[in-house]
CSV table of C-alpha atoms in Angstrom, one decimal:
chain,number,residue,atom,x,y,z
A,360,UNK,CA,-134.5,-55.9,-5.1
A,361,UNK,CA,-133.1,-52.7,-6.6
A,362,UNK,CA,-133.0,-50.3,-3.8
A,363,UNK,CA,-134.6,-46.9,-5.0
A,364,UNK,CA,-133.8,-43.4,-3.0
A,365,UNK,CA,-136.9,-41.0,-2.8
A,366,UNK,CA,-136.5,-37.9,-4.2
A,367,UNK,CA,-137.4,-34.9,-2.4
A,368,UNK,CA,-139.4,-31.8,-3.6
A,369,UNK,CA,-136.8,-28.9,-4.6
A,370,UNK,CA,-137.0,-26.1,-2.9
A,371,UNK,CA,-136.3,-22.7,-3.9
A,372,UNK,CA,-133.1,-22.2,-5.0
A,373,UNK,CA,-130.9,-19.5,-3.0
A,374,UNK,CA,-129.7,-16.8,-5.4
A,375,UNK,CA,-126.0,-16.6,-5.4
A,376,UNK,CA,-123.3,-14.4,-7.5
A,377,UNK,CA,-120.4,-15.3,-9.6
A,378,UNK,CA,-118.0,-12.0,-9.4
A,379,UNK,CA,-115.2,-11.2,-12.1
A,380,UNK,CA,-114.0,-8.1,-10.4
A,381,UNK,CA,-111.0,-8.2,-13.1
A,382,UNK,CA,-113.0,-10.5,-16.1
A,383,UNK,CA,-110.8,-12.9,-17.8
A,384,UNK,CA,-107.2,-11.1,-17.0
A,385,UNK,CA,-104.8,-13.4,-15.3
A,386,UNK,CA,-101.0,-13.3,-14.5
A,387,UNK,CA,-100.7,-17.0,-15.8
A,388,UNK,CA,-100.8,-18.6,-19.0
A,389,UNK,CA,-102.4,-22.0,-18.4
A,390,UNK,CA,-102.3,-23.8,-22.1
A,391,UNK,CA,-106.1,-25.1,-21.4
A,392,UNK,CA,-107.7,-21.8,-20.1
A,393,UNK,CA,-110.9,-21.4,-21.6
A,394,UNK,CA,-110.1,-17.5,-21.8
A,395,UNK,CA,-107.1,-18.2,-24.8
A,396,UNK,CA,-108.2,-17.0,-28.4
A,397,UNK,CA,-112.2,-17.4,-27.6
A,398,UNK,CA,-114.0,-15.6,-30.7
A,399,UNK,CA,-116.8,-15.3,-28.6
A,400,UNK,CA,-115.7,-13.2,-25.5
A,401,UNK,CA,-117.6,-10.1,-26.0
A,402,UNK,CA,-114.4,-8.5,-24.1
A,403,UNK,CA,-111.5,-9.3,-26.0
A,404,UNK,CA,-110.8,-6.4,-27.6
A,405,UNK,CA,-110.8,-4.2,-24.1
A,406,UNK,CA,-106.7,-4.0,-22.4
A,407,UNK,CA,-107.3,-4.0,-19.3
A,408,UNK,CA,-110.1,-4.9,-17.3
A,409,UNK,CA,-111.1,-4.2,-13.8
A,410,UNK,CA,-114.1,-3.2,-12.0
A,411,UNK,CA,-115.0,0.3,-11.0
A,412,UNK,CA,-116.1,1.8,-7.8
A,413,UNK,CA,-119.3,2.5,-8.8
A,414,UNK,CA,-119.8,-0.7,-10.3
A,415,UNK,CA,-118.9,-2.4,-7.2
A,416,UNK,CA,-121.2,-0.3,-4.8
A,417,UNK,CA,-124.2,-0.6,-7.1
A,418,UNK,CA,-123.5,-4.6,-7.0
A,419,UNK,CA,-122.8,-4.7,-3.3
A,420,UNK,CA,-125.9,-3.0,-2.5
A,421,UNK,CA,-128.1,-5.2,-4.9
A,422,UNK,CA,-126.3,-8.4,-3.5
A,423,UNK,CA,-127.1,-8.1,0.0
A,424,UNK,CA,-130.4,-7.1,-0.6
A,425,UNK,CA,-131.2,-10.4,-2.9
A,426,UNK,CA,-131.0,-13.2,0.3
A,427,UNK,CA,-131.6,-11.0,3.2
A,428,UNK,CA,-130.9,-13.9,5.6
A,429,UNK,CA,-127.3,-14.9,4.1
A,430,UNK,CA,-126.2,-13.3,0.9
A,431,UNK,CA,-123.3,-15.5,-0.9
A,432,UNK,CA,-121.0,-13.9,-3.5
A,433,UNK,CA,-118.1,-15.7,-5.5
A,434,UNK,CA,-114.7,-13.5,-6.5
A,435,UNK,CA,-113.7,-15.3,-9.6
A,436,UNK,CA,-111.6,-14.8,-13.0
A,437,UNK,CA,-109.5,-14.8,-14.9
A,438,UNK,CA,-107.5,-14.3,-11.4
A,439,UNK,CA,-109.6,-12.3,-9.2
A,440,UNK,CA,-106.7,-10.9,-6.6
A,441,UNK,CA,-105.7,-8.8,-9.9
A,442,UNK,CA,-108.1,-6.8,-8.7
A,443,UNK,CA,-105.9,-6.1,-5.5
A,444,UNK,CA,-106.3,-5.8,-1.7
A,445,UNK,CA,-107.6,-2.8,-1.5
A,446,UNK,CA,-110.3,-3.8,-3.5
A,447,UNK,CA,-111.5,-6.4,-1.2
A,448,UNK,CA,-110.8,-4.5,1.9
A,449,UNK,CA,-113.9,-2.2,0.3
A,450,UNK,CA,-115.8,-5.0,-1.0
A,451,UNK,CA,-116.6,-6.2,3.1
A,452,UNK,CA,-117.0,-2.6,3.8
A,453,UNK,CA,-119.4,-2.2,1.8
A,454,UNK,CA,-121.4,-5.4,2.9
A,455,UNK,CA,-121.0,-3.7,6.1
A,456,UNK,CA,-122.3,-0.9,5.1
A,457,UNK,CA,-125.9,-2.4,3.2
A,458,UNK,CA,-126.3,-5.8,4.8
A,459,UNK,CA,-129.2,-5.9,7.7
A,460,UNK,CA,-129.3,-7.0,11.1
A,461,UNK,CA,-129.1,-10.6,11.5
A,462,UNK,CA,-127.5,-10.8,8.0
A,463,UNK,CA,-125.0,-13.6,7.2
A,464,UNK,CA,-122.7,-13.2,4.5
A,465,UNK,CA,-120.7,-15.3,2.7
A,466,UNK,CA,-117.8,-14.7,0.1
A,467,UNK,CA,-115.6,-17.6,-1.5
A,468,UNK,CA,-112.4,-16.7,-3.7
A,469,UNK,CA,-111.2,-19.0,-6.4
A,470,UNK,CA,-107.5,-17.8,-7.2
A,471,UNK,CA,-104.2,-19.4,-8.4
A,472,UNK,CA,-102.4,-18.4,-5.3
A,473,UNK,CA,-99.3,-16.2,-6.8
A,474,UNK,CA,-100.2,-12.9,-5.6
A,475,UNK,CA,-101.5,-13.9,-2.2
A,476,UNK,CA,-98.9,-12.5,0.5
A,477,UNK,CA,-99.6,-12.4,4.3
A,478,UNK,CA,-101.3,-9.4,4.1
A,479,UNK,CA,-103.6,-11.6,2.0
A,480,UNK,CA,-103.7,-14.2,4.3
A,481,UNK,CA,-104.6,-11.7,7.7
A,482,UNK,CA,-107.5,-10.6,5.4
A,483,UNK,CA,-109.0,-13.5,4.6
A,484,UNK,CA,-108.5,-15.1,7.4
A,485,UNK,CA,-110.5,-12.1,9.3
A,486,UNK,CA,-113.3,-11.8,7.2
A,487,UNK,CA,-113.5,-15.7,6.7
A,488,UNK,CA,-113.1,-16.0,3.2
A,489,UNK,CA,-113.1,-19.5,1.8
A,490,UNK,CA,-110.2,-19.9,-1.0
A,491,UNK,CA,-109.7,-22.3,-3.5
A,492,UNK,CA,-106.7,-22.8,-5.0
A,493,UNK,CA,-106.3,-24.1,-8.6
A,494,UNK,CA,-103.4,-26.7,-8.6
A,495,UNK,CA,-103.6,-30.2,-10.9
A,496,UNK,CA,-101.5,-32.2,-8.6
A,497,UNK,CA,-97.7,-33.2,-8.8
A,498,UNK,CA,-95.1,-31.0,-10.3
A,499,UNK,CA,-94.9,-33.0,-13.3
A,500,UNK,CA,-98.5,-32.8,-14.1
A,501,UNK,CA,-99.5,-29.5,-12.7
A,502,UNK,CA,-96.6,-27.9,-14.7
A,503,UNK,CA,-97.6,-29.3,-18.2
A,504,UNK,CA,-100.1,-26.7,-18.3
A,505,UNK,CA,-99.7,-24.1,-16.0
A,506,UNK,CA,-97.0,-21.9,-15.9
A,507,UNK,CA,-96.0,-18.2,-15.9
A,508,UNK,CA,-96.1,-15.8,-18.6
A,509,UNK,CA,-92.6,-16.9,-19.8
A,510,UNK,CA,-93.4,-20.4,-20.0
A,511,UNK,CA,-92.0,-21.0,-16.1
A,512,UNK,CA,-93.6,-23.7,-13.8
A,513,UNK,CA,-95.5,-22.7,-10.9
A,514,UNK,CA,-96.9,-25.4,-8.6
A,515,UNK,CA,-93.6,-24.8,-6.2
A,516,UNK,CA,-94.6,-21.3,-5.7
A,517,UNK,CA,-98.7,-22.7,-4.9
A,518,UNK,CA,-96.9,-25.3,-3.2
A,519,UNK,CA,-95.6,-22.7,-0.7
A,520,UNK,CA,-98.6,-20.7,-0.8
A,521,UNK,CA,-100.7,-23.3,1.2
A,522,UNK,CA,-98.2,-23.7,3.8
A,523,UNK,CA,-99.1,-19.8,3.9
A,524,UNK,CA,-102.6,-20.1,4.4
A,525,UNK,CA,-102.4,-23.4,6.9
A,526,UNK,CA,-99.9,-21.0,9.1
A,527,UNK,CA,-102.5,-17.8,8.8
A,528,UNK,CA,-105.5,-20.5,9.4
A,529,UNK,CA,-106.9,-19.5,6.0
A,530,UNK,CA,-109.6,-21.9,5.2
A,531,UNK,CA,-108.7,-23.5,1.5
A,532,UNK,CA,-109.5,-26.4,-1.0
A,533,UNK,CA,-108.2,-26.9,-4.1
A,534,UNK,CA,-109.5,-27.7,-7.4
A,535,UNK,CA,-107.7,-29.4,-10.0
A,536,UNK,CA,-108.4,-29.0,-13.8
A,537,UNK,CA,-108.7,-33.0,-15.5
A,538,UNK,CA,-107.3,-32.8,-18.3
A,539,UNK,CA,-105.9,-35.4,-21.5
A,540,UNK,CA,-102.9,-35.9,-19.0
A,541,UNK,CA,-103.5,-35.9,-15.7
A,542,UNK,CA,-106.9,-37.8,-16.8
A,543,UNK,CA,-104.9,-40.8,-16.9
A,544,UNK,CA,-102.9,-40.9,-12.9
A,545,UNK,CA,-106.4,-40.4,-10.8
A,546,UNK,CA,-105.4,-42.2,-8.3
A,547,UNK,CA,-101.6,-40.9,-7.7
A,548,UNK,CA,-103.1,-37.3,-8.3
A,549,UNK,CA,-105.9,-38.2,-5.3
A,550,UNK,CA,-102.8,-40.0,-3.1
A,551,UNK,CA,-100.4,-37.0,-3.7
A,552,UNK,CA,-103.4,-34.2,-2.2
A,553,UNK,CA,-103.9,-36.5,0.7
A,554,UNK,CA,-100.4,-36.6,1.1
A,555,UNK,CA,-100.5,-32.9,1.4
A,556,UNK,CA,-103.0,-32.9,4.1
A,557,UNK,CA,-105.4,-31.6,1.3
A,558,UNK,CA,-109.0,-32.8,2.4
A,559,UNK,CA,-111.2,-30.6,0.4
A,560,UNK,CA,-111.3,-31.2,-3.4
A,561,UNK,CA,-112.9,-30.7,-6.5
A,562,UNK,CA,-112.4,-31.9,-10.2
A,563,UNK,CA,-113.2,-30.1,-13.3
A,564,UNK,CA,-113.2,-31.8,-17.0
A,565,UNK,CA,-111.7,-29.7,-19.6
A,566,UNK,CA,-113.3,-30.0,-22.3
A,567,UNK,CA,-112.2,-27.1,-25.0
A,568,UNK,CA,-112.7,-26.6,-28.5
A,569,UNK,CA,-109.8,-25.3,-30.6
A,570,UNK,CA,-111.3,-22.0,-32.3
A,571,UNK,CA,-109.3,-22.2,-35.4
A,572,UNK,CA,-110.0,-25.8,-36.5
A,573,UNK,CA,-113.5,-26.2,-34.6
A,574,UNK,CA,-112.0,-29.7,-33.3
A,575,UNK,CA,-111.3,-31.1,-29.7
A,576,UNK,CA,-108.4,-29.3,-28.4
A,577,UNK,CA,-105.0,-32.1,-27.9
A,578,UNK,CA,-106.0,-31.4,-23.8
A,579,UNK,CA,-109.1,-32.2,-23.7
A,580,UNK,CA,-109.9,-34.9,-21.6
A,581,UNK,CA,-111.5,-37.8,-23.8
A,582,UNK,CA,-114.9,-39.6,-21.8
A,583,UNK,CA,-113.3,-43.0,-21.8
A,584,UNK,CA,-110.3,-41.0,-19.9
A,585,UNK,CA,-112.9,-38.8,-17.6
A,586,UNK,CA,-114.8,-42.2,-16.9
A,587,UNK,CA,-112.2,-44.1,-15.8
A,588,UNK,CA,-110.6,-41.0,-13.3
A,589,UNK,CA,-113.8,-40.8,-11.6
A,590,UNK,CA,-113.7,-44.3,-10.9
A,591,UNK,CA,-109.9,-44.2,-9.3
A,592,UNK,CA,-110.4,-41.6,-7.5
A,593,UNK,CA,-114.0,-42.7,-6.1
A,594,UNK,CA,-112.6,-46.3,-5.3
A,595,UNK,CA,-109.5,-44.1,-3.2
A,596,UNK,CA,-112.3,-41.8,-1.9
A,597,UNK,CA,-114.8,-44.7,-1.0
A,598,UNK,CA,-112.2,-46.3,1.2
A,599,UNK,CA,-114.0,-49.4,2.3
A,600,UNK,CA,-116.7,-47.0,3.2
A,601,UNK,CA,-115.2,-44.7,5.1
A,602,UNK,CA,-114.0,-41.4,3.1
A,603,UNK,CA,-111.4,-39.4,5.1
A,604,UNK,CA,-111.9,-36.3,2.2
A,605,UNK,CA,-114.5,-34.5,1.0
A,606,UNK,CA,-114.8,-34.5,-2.7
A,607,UNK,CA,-117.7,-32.0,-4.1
A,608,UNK,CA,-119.1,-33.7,-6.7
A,609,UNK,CA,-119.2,-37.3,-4.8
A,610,UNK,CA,-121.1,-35.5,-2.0
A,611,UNK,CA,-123.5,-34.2,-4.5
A,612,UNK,CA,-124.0,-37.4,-5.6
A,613,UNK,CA,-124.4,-38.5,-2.5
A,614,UNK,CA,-127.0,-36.2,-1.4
A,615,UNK,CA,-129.1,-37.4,-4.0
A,616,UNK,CA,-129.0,-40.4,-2.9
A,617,UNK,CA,-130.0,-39.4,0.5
A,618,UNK,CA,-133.2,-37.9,-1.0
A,619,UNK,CA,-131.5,-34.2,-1.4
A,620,UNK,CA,-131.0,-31.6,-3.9
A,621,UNK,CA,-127.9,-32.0,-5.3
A,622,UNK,CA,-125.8,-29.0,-4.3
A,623,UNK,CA,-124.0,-28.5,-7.6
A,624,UNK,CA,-125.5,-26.9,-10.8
A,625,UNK,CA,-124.6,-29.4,-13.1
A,626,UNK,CA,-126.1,-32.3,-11.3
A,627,UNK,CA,-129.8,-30.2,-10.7
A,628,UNK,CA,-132.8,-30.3,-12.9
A,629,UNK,CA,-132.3,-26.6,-13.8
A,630,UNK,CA,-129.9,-23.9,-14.3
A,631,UNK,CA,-130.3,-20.4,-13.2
A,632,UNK,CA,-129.3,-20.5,-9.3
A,633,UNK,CA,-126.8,-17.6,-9.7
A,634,UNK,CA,-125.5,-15.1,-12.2
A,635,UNK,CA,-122.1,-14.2,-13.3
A,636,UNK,CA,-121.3,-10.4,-12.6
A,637,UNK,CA,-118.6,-9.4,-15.2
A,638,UNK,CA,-116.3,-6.4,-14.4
A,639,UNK,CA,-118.1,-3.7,-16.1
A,640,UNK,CA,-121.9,-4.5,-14.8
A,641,UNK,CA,-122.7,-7.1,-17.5
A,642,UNK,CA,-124.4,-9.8,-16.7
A,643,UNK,CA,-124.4,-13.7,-17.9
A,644,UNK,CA,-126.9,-16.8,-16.8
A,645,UNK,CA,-123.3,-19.3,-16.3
A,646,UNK,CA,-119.3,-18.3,-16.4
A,647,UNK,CA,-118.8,-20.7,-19.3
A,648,UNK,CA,-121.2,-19.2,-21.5
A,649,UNK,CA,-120.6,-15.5,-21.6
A,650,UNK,CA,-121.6,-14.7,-24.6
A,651,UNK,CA,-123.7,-12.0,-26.6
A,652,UNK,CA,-126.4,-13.8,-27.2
A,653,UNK,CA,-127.1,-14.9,-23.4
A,654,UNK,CA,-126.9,-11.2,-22.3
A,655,UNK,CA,-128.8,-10.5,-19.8
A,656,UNK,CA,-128.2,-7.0,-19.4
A,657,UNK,CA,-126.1,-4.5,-16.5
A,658,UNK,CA,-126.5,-4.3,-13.1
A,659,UNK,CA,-126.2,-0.2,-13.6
A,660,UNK,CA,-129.4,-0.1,-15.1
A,661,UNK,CA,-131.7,-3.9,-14.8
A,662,UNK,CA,-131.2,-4.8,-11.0
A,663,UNK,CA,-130.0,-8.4,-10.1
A,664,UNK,CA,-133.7,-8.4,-8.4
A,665,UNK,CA,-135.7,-8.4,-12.1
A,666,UNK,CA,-132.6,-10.4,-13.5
A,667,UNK,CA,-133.1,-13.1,-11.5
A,668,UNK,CA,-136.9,-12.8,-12.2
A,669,UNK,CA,-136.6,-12.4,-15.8
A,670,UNK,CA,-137.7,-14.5,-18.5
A,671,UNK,CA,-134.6,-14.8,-20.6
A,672,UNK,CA,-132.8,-16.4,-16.9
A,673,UNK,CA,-135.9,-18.3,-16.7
A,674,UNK,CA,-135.5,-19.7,-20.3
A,675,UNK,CA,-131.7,-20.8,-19.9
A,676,UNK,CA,-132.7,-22.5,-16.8
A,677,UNK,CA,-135.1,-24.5,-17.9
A,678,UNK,CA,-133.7,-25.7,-21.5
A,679,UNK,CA,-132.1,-27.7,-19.4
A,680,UNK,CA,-134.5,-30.1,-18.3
A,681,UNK,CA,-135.4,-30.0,-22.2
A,682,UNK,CA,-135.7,-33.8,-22.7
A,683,UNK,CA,-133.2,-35.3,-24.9
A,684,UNK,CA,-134.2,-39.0,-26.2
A,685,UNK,CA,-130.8,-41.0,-25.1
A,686,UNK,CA,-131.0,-39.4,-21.8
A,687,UNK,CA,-135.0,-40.0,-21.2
A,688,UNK,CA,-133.7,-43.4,-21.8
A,689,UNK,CA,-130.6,-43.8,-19.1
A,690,UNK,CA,-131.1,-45.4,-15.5
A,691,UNK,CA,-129.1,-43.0,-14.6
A,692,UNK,CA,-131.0,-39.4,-15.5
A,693,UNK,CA,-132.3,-39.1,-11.6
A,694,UNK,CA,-129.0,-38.3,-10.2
A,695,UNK,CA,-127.4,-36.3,-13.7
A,696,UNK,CA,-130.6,-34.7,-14.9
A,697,UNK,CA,-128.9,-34.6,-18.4
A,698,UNK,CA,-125.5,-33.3,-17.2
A,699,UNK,CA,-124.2,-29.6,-17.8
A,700,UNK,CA,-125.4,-27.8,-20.5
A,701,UNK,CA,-122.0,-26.4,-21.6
A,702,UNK,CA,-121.2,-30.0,-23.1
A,703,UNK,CA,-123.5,-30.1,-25.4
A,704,UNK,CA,-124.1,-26.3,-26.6
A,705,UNK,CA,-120.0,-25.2,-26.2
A,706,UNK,CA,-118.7,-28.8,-27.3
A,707,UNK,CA,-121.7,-28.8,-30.7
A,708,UNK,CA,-122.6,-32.2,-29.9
A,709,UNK,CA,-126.7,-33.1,-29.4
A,710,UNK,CA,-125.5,-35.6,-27.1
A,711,UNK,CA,-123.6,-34.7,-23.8
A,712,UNK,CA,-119.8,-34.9,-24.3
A,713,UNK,CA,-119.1,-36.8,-21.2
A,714,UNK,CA,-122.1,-39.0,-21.2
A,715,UNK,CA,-120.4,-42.3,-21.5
A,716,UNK,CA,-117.7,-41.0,-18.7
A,717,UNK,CA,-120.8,-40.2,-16.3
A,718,UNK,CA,-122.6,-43.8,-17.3
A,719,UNK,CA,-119.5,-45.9,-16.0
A,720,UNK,CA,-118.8,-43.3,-13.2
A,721,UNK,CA,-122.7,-44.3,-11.6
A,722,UNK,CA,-122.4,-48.1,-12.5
A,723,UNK,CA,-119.1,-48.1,-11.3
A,724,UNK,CA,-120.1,-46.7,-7.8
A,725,UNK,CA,-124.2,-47.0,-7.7
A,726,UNK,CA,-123.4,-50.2,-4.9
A,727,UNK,CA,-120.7,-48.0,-2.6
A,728,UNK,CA,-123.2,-44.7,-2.7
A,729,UNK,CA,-126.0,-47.4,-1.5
A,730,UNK,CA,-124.1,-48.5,1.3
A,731,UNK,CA,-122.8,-45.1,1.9
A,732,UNK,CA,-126.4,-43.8,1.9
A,733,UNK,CA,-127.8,-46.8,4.0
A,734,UNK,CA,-124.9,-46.0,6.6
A,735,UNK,CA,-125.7,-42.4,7.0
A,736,UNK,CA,-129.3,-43.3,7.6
A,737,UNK,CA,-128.5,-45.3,10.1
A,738,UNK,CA,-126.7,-42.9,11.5
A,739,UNK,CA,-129.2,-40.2,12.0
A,740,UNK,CA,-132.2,-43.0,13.0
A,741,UNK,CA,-130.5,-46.4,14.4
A,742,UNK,CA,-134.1,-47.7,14.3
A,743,UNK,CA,-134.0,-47.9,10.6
A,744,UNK,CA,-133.3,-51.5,9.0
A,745,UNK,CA,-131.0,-50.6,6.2
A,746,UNK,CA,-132.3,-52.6,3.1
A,747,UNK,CA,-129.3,-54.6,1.7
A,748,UNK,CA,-127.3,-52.8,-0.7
A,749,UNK,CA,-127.0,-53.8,-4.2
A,750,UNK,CA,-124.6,-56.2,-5.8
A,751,UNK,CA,-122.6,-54.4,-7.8
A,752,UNK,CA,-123.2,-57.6,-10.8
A,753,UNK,CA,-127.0,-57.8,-9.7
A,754,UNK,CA,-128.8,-54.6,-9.6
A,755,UNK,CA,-127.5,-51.1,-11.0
A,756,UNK,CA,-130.9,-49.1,-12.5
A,757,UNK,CA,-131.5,-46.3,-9.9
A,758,UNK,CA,-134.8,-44.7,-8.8
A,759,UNK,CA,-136.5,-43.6,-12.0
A,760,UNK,CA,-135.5,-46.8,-14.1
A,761,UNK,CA,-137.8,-49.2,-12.9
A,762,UNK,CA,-138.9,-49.9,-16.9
A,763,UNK,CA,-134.8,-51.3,-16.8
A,764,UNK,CA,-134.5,-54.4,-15.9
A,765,UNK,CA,-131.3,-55.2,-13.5
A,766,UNK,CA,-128.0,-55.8,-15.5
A,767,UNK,CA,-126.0,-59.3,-15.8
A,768,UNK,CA,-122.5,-60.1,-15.9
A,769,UNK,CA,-122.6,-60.6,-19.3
A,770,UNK,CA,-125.0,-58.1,-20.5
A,771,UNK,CA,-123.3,-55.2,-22.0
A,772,UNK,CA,-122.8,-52.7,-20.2
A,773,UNK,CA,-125.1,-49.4,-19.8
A,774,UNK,CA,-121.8,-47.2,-20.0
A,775,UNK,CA,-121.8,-47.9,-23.6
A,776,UNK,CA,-118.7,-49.3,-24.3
A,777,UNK,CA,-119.9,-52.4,-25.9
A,778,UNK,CA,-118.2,-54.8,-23.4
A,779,UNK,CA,-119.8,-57.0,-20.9
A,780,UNK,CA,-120.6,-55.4,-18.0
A,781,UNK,CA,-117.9,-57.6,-15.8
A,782,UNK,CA,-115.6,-56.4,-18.1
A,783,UNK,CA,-116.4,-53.2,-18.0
A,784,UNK,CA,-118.2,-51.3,-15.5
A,785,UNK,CA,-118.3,-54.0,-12.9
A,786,UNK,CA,-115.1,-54.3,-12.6
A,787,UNK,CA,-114.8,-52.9,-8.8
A,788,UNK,CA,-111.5,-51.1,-8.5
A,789,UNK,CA,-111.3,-51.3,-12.0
C-alpha cells in the first residue's frame, strides 16, 4: 500500500521583504557569485550603491504597514553590513517609530561575517536579529571560491566570527553554496558543521551561466553531483530517524509530508510571497531575477501595498504552476511543484536543470520522510495507528501518482538515470 499524505488547502501567503540596502556591492570576491559580469543587472554601471534615508523611511513605513500582526524583512546583498551600523541602528528605529501596538517584527540578515565586530554582535543580539552566515564548509573547500579582494582565503576569519556571535548569544545558521566541488564531500561537509556545533543549515545549488560563452560555468554543480549530495547529507541528517540538525529544505519537505505548506518558495505551487527591495526603491518579484523586464516599479512612487496586488506579481507567481508535460508526469510533482523557476528561465533549459538531482533526492528518501512523518504524528496523537512505512524497493509514487504503479528492483529507476532502481536510487546510503 503506497502511503499517501493529504494535502492541505494553502493559506494565504504572508508578505515578506527581501532588502538590498547596499544592492550587489560586496567586500569579497567569491568566483561563483551570481553578481560577477551579469549583462543583465540593470545596476552595473552605477559605483557605488547604497540606500538613502528617504528610501529607507518610505520602505520602513510601507513594510510595517503590509502584516500588521508581524511584519518580516530580510537585509540581504551583495553584503548587506556594507551598508554600516548606523544604518541598522535606524532601520529598528524606524519600525519603532511606524509599527502598531501588538506588532511583532521580524528581521533576518544574511552576511559573510567579515565586517561584523562586537558592536555588531550587541546589536543584533538586542534587537534579535537572526544571522546567516555564508561559509561552504572546511578550509579547503570553502576557500576554493571565496576569498578576499586580493585572492586571500577567508573561512579563518568566519571561523572566528561565530565564536563571536556564540559568545554575544547572537542567534546564527549558516548556509553553504554547493557547488562542482564541494558537490562531491556531502557528507564530510555535513560532519565538519556538526562538528562545529553548527545545527541550523541550509544548501544552495549554484547553478551559473558563463555570460561570455552562454555555457555552464566550470562551478556549477552538475544534477548527477546535486543528486547524490542531497542524498549524503539526508542519510547523515536522517540518522536512523532521529535528526540532531535542522536542515531547511528537509523540513520543508517534511512539512509536506505532514500535510503542510511547504515553507520554502521553491518547493510551493506559486511564486510571489515576497519582493526584493533594491537600494534605490526598485522593486523585483525574486532576488535571482532582477532584471528589466520583471520590473515592478519603486517603492517612492507604486506602494509595496498595490505591488503586492498587482497583476504583473500576480503573473510571475503563477507561471509557475504553468504545467510543463515531464513534470505533469513525475510522482514526484506534489512535494516540488515543478521546482524553482530560475532553473529553467536563468539556466535556458524547458526542462528544470536539477530535475534528475530532485528525482533521486525524493526516491532516495520518500521511505525515511514516511517514517519521519508517521513518528511525528504519533507524536502529537498517540492514538493514531501509524500505517507501515514504505519499503524503500516496494513503493516510492507519492500522493498525486496514483496512475504510477509502485517501482521494482529492477525497473529503472524514476530518477532517470537509466539504471535499475537497486542500482540506483534504492541504494539506501548510497
Amino acid at each position: 500500500m503506497t502511503t499517501q499524505p493529504p494535502i492541505a488547502p494553502e493559506p494565504s501567503q504572508p508578505r515578506s521583504l527581501l532588502i538590498k540596502p547596499a544592492s550587489g556591492d560586496c567586500n569579497l570576491h567569491c568566483t561563483y557569485c551570481f553578481y560577477h559580469d551579469r549583462p543583465s543587472d540593470p545596476y552595473k554601471q552605477q559605483t557605488r550603491r547604497r540606500m538613502s534615508p528617504e528610501v529607507l523611511d518610505t520602505l520602513i513605513q510601507q513594510g510595517m504597514a503590509l502584516e500588521r500582526r508581524h511584519a518580516t524583512f530580510g537585509w540581504q546583498g551583495g553584503e548587506p553590513t556594507l551598508a554600516g551600523l548606523d544604518f541598522f541602528q535606524r532601520v529598528v528605529e524606524l519600525q519603532k517609530k511606524y509599527g502598531t501596538s501588538g506588532q511583532a517584527v521580524s528581521n533576518g540578515m544574511q552576511t559573510n561575517g567579515l565586517l561584523l565586530d562586537p558592536d555588531w554582535a550587541r546589536f543584533l543580539r538586542e534587537y534579535h536579529f537572526l544571522v546567516g552566515i555564508s561559509l561552504d564548509g572546511p578550509a579547503r573547500y570553502h576557500d576554493h571560491y571565496r576569498t578576499f579582494l586580493n585572492g586571500s582565503p577567508t573561512q579563518e576569519r568566519v571561523m572566528q566570527v561565530c565564536r563571536m556571535l556564540r559568545q554575544y548569544r547572537v542567534e546564527f545558521n549558516i548556509l553553504a553554496v554547493v557547488n562542482r566541488l564541494t558537490a562531491n564531500h556531502g557528507a564530510e561537509i555535513y560532519d565538519y558543521f556538526v562538528s562545529q556545533g553548527f545545527d541550523f543549515l541550509q544548501f544552495i545549488p549554484c547553478v551559473e551561466i558563463d555570460p561570455a560563452t552562454g555555457e555552464l560555468t566550470d562551478f556549477a554543480v552538475s544534477p548527477e553531483q546535486f543528486g547524490d549530495f542531497l542524498c549524503a547529507v539526508f542519510d547523515r541528517w536522517y540518522n536512523g530517524g532521529n535528526p540532531q540538525t535542522s536542515i531547511r529544505d528537509f523540513e520543508a519537505i517534511l512539512a509536506v509530508y505532514l500535510g503542510q505548506p511547504a515553507p520554502l518558495c521553491c518547493y510551493q505551487e506559486h511564486c510571489g510571497s515576497y519582493v526584493v527591495v533594491e537600494y534605490n526603491g526598485d522593486l523585483y518579484p525574486c532576488d535571482f531575477l532582477v532584471r528589466e523586464d520583471l520590473y515592478l516599479g519603486n517603492l517612492m512612487e507604486t506602494s509595496l501595498e498595490e505591488v503586492f496586488a498587482s497583476a504583473a506579481l500576480k503573473r510571475f507567481a503563477e507561471a509557475k504552476a504553468d504545467p510543463r508535460p515531464e513534470c505533469q508526469a513525475c510522482a514526484w510533482l506534489p512535494y516540488c511543484h515543478q521546482g524553482c523557476p530560475r532553473f529553467v528561465h536563468a539556466i535556458g533549459h524547458r526542462q528544470h536543470y536539477l530535475c534528475r538531482a530532485y528525482q533521486r533526492f525524493f526516491a532516495h528518501s520518500h521511505s525515511a520522510f514516511i517514517a519521519l512523518r508517521d513518528r511525528l504524528q504519533q507524536r502529537t496523537n498517540p492514538s493514531l495507528q501509524a500505517e507501515p512505512a514504505a519499503a524503500t524497493s516496494a513503493a516510492v509514487a507519492p500522493a498525486g501518482a496514483a496512475t504510477q504503479r509502485s517501482v521494482g528492483r529492477n525497473d529503472r529507476c524514476p530518477c532517470g538515470s537509466g539504471k535499475k532502481y537497486k542500482q540506483c536510487c534504492g541504494r539506501r546510503g548510497a
